[in-house]
CSV table of C-alpha atoms and ligand atoms in Angstrom, one decimal:
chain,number,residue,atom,x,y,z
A,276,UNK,CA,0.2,42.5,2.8
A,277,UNK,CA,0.6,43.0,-0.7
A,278,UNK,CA,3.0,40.0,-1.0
A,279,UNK,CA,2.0,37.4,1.0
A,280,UNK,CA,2.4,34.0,0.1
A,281,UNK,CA,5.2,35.2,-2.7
A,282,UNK,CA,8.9,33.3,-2.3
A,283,UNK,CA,11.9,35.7,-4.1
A,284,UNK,CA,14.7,34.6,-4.8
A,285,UNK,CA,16.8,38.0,-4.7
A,286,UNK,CA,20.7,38.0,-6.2
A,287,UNK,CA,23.0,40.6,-5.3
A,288,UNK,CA,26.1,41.1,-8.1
A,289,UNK,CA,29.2,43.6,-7.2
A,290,UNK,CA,28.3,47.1,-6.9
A,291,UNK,CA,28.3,49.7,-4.7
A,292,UNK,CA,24.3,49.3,-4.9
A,293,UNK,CA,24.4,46.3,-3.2
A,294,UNK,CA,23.4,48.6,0.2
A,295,UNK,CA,20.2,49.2,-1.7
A,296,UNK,CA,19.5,46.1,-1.8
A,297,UNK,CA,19.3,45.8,2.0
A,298,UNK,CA,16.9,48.1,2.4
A,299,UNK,CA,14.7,46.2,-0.5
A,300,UNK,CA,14.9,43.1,1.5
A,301,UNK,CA,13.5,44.4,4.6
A,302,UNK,CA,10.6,46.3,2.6
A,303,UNK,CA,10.1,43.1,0.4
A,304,UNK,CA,10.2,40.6,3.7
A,305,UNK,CA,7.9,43.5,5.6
A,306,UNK,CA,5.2,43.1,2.6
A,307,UNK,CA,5.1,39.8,3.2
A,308,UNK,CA,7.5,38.1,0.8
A,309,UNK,CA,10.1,35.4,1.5
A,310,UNK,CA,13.4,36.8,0.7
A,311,UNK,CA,16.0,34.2,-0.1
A,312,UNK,CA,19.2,36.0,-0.9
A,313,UNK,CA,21.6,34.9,-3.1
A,314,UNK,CA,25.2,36.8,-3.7
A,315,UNK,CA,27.9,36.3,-6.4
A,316,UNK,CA,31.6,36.7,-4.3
A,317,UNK,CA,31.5,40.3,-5.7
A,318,UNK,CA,28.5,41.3,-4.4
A,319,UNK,CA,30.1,39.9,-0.9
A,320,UNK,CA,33.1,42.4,-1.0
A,321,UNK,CA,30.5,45.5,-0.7
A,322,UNK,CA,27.5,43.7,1.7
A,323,UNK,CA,28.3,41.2,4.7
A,324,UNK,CA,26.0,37.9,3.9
A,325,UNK,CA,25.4,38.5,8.1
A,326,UNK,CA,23.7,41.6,6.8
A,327,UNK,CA,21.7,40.0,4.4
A,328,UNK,CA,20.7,37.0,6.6
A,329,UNK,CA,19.6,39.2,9.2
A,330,UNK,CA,17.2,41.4,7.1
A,331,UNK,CA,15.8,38.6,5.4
A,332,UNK,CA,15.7,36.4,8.5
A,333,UNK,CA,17.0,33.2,5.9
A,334,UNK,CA,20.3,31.6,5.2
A,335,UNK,CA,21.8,33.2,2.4
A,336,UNK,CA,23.9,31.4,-0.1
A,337,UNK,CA,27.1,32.2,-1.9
A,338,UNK,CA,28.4,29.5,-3.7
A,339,UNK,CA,27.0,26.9,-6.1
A,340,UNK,CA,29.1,23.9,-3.5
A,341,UNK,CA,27.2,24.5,-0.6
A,342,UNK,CA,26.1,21.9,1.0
A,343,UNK,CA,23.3,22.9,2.7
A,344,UNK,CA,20.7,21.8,-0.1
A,345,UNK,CA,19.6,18.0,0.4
A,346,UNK,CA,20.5,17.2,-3.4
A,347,UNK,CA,23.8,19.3,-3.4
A,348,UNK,CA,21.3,20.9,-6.7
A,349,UNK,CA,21.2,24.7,-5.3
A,350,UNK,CA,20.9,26.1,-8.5
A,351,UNK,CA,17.9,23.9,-9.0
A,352,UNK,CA,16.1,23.9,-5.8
A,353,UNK,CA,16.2,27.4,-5.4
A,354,UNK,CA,14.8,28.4,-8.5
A,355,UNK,CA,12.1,25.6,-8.5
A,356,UNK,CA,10.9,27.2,-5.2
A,357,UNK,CA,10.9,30.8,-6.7
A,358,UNK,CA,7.6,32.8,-8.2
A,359,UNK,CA,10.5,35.0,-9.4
A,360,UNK,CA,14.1,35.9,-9.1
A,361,UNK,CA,14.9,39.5,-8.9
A,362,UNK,CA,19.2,40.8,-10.0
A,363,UNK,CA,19.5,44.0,-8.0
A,364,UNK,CA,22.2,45.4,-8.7
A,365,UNK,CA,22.8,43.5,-11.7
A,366,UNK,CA,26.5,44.8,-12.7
A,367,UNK,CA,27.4,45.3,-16.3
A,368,UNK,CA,29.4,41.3,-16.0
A,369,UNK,CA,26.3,39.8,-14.9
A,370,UNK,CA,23.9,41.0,-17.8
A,371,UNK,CA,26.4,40.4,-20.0
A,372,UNK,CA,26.4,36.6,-18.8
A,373,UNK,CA,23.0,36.8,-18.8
A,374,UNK,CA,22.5,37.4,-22.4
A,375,UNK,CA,25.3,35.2,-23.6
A,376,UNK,CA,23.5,32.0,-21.3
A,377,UNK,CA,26.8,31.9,-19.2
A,378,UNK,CA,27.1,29.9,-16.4
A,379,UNK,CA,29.8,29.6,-13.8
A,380,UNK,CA,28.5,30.5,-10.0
A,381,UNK,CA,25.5,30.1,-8.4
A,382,UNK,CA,23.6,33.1,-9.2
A,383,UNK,CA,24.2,32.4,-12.9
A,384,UNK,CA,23.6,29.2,-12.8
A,385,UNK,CA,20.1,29.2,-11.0
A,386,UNK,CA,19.0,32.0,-13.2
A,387,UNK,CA,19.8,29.6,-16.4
A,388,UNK,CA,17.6,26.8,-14.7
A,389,UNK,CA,15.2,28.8,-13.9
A,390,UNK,CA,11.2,28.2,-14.4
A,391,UNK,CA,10.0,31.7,-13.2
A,392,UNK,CA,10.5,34.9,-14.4
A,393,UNK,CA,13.6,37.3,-13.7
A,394,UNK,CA,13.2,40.9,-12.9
A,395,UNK,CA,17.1,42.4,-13.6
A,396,UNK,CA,17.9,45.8,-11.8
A,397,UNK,CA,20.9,47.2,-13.6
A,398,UNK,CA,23.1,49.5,-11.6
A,399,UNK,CA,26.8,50.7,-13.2
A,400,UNK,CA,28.3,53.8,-14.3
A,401,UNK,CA,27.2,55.6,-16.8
A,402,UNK,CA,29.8,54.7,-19.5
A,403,UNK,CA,29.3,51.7,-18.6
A,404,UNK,CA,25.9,51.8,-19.0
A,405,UNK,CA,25.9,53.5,-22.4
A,406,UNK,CA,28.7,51.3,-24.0
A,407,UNK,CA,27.0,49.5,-26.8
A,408,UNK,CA,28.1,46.2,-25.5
A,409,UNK,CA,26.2,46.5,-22.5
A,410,UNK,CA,23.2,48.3,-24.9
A,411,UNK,CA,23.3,44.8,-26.6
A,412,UNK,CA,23.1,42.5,-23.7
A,413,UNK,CA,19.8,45.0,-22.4
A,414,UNK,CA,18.4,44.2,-25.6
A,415,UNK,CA,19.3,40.6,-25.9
A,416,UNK,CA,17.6,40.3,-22.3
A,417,UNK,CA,14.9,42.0,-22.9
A,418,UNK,CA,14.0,39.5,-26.3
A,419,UNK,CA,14.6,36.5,-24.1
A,420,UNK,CA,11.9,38.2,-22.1
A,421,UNK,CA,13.5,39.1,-19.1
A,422,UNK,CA,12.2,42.4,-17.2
A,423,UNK,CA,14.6,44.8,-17.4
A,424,UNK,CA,13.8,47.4,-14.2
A,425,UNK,CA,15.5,51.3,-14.8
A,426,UNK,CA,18.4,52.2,-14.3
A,427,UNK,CA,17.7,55.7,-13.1
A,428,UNK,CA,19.6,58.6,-13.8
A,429,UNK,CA,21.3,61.2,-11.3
A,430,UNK,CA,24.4,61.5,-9.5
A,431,UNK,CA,26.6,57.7,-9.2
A,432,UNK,CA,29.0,57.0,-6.3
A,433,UNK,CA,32.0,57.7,-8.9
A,434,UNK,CA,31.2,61.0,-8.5
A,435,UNK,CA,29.2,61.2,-12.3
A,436,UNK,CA,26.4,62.0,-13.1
A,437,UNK,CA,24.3,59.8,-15.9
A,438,UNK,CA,22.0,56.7,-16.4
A,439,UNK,CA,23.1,54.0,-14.3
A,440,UNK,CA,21.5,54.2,-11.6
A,441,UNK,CA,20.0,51.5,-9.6
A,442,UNK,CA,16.3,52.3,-8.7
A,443,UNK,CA,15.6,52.8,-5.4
A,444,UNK,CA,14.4,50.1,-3.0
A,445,UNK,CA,10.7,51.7,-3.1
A,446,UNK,CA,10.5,52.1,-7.0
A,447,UNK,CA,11.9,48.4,-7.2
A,448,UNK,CA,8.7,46.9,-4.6
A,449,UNK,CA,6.2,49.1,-6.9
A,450,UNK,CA,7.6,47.0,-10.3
A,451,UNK,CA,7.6,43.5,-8.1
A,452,UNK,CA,3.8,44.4,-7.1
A,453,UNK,CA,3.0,45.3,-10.2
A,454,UNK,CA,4.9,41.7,-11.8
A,455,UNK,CA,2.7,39.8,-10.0
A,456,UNK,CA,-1.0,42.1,-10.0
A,457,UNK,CA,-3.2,40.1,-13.1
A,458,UNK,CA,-2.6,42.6,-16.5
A,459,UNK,CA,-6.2,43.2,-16.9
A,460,UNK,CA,-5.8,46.4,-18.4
A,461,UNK,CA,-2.8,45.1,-21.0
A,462,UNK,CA,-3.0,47.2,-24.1
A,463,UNK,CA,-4.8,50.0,-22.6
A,464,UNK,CA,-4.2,53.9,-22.5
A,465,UNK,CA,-5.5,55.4,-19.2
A,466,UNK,CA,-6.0,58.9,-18.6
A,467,UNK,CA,-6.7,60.1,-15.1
A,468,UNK,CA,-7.3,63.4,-13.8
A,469,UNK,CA,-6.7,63.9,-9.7
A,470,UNK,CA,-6.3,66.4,-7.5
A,471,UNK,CA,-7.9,69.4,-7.1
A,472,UNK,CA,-7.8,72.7,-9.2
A,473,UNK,CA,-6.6,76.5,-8.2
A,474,UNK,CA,-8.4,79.2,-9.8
A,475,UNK,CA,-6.3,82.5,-8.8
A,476,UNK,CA,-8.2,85.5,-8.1
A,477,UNK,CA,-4.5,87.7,-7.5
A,478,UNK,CA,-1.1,86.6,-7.5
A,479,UNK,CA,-1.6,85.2,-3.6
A,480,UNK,CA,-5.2,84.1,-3.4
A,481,UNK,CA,-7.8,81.6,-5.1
A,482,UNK,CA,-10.7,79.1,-4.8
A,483,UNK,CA,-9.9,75.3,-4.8
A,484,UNK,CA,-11.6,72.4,-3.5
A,485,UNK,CA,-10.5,69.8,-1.1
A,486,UNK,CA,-8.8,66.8,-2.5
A,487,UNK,CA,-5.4,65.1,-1.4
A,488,UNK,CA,-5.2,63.5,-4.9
A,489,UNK,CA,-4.7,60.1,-3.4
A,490,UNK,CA,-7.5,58.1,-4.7
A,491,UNK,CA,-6.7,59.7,-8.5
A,492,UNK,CA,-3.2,58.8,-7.6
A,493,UNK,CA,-3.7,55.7,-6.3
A,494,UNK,CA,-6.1,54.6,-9.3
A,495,UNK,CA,-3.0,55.6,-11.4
A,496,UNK,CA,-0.5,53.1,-9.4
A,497,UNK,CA,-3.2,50.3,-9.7
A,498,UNK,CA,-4.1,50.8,-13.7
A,499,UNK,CA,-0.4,50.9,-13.9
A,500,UNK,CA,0.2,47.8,-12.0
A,501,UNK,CA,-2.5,46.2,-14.4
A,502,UNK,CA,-0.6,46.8,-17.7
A,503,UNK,CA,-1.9,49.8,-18.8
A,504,UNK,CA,0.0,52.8,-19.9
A,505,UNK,CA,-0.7,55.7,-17.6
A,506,UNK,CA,-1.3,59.2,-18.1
A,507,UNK,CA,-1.9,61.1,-15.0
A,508,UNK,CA,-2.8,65.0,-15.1
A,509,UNK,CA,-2.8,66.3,-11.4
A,510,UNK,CA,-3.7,69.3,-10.1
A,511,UNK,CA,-1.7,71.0,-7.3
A,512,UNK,CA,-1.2,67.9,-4.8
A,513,UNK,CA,1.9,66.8,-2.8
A,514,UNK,CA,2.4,63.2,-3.9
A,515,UNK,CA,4.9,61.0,-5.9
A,516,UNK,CA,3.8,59.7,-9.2
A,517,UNK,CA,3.3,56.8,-9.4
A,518,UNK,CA,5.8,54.1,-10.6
A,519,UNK,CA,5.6,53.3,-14.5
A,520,UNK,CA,3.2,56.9,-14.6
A,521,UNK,CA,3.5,59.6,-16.9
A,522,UNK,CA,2.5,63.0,-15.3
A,523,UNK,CA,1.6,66.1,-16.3
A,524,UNK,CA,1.2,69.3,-13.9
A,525,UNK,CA,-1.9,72.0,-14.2
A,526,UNK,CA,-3.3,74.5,-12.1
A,527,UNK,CA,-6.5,75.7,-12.9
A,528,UNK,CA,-9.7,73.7,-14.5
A,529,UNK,CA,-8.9,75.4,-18.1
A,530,UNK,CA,-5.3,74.2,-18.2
A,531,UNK,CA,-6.3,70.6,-17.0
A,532,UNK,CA,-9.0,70.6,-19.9
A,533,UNK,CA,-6.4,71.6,-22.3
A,534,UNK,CA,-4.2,69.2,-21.1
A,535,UNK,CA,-7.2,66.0,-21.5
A,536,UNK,CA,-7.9,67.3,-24.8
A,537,UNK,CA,-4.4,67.6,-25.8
A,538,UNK,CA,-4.1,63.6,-24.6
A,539,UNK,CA,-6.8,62.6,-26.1
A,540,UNK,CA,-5.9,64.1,-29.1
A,541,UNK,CA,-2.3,63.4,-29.2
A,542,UNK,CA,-3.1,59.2,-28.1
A,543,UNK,CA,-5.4,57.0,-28.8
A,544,UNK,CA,-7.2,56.8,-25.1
A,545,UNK,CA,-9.0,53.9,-24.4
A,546,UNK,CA,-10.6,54.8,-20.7
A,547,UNK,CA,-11.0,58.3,-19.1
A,548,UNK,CA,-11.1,58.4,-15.6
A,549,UNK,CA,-11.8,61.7,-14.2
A,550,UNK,CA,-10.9,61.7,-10.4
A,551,UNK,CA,-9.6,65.3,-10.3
A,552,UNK,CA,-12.3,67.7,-7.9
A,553,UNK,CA,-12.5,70.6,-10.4
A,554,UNK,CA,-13.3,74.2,-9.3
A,555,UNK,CA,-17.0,74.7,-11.1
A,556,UNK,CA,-16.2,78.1,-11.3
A,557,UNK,CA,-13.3,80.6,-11.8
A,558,UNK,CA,-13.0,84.1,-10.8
A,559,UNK,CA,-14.3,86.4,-14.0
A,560,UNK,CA,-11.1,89.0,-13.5
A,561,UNK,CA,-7.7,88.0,-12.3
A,562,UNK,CA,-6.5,91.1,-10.4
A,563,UNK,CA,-2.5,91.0,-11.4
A,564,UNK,CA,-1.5,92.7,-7.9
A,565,UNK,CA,-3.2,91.5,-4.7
A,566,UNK,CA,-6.2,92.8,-3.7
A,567,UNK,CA,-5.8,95.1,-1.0
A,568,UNK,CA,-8.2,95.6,2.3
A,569,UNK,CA,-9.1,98.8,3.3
A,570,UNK,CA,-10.5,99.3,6.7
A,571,UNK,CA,-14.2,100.8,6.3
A,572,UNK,CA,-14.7,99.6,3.2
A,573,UNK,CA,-16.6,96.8,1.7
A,574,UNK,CA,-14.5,93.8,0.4
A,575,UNK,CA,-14.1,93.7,-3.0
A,576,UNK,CA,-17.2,91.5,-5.5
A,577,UNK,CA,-16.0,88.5,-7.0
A,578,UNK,CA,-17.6,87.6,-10.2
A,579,UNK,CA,-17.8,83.8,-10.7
A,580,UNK,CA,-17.5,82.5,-14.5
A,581,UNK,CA,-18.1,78.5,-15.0
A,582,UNK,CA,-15.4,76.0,-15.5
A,583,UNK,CA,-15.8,73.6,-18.2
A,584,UNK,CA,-16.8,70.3,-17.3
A,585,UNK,CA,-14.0,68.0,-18.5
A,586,UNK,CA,-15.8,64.9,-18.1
A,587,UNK,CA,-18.7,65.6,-20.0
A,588,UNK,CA,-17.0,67.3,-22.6
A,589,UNK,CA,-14.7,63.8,-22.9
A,590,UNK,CA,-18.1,61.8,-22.8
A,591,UNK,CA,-19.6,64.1,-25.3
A,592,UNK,CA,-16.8,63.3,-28.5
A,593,UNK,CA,-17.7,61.8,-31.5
A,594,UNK,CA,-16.2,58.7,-30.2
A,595,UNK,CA,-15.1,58.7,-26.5
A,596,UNK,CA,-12.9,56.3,-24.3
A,597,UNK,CA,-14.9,54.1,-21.6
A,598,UNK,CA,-15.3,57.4,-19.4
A,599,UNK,CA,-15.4,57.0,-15.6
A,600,UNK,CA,-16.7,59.6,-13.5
A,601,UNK,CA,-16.4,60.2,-9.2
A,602,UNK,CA,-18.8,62.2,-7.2
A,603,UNK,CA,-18.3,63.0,-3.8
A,604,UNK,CA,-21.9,63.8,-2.4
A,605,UNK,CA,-22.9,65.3,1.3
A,606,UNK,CA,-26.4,63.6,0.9
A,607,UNK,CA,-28.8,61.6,-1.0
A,608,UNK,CA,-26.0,59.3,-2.7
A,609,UNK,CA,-27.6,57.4,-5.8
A,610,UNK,CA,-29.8,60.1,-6.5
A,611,UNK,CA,-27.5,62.1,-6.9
A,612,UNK,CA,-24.9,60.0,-8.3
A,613,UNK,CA,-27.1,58.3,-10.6
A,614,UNK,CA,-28.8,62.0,-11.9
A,615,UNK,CA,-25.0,62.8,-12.6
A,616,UNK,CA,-24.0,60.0,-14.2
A,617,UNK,CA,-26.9,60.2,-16.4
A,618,UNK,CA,-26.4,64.3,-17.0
A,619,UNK,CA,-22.7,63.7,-17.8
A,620,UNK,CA,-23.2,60.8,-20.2
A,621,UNK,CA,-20.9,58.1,-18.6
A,622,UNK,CA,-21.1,54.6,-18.5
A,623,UNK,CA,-19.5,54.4,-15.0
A,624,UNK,CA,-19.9,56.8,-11.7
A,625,UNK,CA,-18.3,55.9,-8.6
A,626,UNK,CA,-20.5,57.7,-5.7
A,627,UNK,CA,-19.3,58.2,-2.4
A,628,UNK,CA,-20.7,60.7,0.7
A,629,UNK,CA,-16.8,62.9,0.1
A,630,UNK,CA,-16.5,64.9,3.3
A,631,UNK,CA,-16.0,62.3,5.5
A,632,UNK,CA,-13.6,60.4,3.1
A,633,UNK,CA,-10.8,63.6,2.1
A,634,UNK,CA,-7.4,62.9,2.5
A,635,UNK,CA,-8.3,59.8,4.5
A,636,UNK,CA,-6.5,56.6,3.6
A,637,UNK,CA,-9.6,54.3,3.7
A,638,UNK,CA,-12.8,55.0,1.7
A,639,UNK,CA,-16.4,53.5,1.1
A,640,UNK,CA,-17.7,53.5,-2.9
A,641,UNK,CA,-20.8,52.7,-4.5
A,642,UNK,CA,-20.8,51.9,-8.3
A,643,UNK,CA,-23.3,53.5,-10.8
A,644,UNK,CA,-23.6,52.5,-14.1
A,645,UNK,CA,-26.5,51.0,-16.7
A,646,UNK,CA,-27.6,47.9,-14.8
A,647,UNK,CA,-28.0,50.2,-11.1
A,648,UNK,CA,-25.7,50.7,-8.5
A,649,UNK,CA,-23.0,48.0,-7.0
A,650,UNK,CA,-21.8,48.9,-3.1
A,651,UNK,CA,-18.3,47.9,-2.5
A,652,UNK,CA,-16.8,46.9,0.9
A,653,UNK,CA,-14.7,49.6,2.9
A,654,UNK,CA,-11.3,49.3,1.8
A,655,UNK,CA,-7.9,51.4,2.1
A,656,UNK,CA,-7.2,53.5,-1.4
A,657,UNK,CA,-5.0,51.3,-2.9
A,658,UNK,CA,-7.5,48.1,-2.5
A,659,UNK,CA,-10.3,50.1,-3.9
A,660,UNK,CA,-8.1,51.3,-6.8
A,661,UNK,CA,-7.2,47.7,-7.7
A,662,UNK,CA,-10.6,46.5,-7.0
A,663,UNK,CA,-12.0,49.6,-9.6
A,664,UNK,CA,-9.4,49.1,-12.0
A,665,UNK,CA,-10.9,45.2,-12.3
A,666,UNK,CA,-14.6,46.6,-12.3
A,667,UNK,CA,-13.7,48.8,-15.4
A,668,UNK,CA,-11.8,46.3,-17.3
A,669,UNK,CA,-14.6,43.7,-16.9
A,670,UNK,CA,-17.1,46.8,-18.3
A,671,UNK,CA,-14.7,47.6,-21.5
A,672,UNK,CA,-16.7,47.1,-24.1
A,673,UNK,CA,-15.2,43.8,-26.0
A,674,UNK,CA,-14.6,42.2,-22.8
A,675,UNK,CA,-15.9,38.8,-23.1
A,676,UNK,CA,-16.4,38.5,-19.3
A,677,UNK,CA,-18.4,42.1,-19.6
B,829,C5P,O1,-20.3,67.8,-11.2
B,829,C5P,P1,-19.4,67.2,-10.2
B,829,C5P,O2,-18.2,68.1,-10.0
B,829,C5P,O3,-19.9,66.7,-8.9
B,829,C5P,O4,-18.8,65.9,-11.0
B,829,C5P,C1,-17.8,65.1,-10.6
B,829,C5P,C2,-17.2,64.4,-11.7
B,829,C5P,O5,-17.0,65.2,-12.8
B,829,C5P,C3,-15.8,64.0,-11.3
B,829,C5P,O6,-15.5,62.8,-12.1
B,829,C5P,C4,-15.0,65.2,-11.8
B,829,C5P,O7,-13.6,64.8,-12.0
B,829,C5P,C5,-15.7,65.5,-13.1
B,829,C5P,N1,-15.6,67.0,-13.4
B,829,C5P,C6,-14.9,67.4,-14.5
B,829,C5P,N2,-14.9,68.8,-14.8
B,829,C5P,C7,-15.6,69.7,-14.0
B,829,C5P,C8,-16.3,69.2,-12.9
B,829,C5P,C9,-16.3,67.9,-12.6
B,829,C5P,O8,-14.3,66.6,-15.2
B,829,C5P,N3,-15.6,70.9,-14.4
């Protein structure tokens, strides 16, 4: 569970949010996490404390004179025991006392004393949001170094629509996890390629390969989650990017080279991570009408043109990021691998016999790079992603620990 072991202390404020914020407790306490829940009386007028108690299966507190505490020292005690608190909603009053160092209730009062960090989930209406008072207070908090999580923008339960926001339960977990994951890639621009590519032959057909996208995808999530900013360039796949993850959408191997080269061009990339299964070839002639059959006669030829290979042509600039290659291989795994690695020019290959593993959660790797080849344990995606992410940081060039 990705939080075991973690104790949060999570504050409610008033706002309509606050129902969110049930759902986060029982995701949070599901991962693993202790939950203690703290509300402000606002926050009480929209979400029973029962509620909260029962989610998060602990006594929930609501004022700074409960007695419940040996000490009477709430505000102390429950922050000492805290690897972080988390504010979700946190209502335009509350960052406002925030970032002034206010203090009169028990929510306050524990987030003044406290000796962890605070993760603040804003969640108001948009003029709210945008007044430059609360604009202020945001960037007060965020120079007393306080995590400032969203807001999102869409439709708010005033009936406008603007930033304001408050992040969904899920988005909120992905930005805890990635609090606590060790920021082994801080600094660092990652570009990642996933999925697989579409090379149309007519408007309703084509040739593709088989990939989900999920280990590209998951890679993504994990560099993410290990400070690095995150570039992802998918190819037609049906999954959510990531939290914290830019994204950009191709279709065919020539649009996703153009988009690489347009990254790398535009940033200054420090790692390459090419995950995406690219078509090798494209059709030569893209019929713009779809290819009819006609009974008794032979199917139409289909001439084949080679796709450029992105990976090598990243590996082969003047001065390339780290570049990290995959290959899925039916057979002969470091021969192959290791041939490929060496024919592609890149100081990392991550091998693995593909069939067995597409679209399958779980997946077994084996590493190639300079020194030989490294087999990893079976794992589900997002463990592997986590544990490569710390493999390639450790092989940056620079890295002492390299
Ligand atoms: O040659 P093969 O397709 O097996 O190589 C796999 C590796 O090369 C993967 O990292 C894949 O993303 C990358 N690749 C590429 N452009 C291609 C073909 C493969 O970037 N045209």
């Amino acid at each position: 569970m990705n939080l075991s072991g973690k104790h949060l202390v999570l504050g409610l404020t008033g706002g309509i949010a606050c129902y969110k914020s049930a759902e986060l407790t029982r995701i949070l306490t599901q991962a693993g996490a202790t939950i203690q829940v703290v509300m402000t009386k606002s926050a009480t007028q929209f979400i029973t404390p029962i509620t909260m108690r029962a989610l998060s299966g602990q006594p929930v507190y609501t004022s700074q004179w409960a007695a419940r505490i040996d000490n009477n020292m709430p505000h102390i005690e429950l922050s000492r025991r805290a690897d972080a608190i988390v504010i979700a909603p946190a209502s335009a009053d509350f960052i406002a006392k925030l970032a002034n160092g206010l203090c009169n209730d028990l929510l306050s009062t524990l987030a003044m004393a406290r000796s962890c960090s605070l993760l603040v989930v804003p969640a108001m209406n948009r003029q709210m949001w945008q007044n430059p008072a609360t604009q202020r207070n945001i960037a007060q908090l965020c120079n007393d170094g306080i995590i400032v999580l969203g807001p999102d923008a869409g439709p708010q339960a005033c009936g406008e629509i603007g930033d304001g926001r408050m992040l969904e339960p899920t988005a909120i977990y992905e930005a805890i996890i990635a609090f606590f994951q060790p920021k082994t890639l801080e600094g660092q621009r990652v570009l990642i390629t996933a999925g697989p590519t579409f090379e149309p032959i007519d408007p309703v057909r084509g040739i593709t390969n088989r990939s989900s996208g999920k280990m590209g995808f998951a890679l993504a999530r994990a560099a993410a989650q290990a400070g690095a900013r995150v570039h992802l360039i998918s190819g037609p796949v049906a999954l959510a990017t990531p939290w914290g993850v830019s994204r950009k959408n191709v279709q065919t191997a020539q649009k996703m080279y153009n988009a690489v080269m347009k990254a790398i061009t535009d940033t200054d990339t420090n790692i390459f991570i090419a995950v995406a299964a690219v078509a090798d070839w494209r059709a030569a002639h893209v019929s713009n009408h779809k290819l009819k059959k006609t009974v008794g006669k032979p199917p139409p030829p289909l001439d084949l043109i080679e796709n450029p290979d992105i990976l090598a042509s990243v590996a082969a600039l003047p001065s390339p990021p780290y570049c990290v290659g995959f290959a899925a291989e039916s057979s002969e795994l470091s021969m192959n691998s290791e041939a490929k690695r060496r024919r592609k020019n890149v100081p990392l290959l991550i091998g693995n016999l593909g069939p067995k593993t597409f679209g399958k959660d779980g997946n077994k790797v084996v590493l190639f790079d300079t020194t030989g080849s490294t087999p990893l344990p079976r794992a589900d995606k997002h463990s592997l992603a986590r544990t490569l992410v710390d493999e390639i940081a450790q092989r940056m060039p620079g890295n002492i620990c390299a």
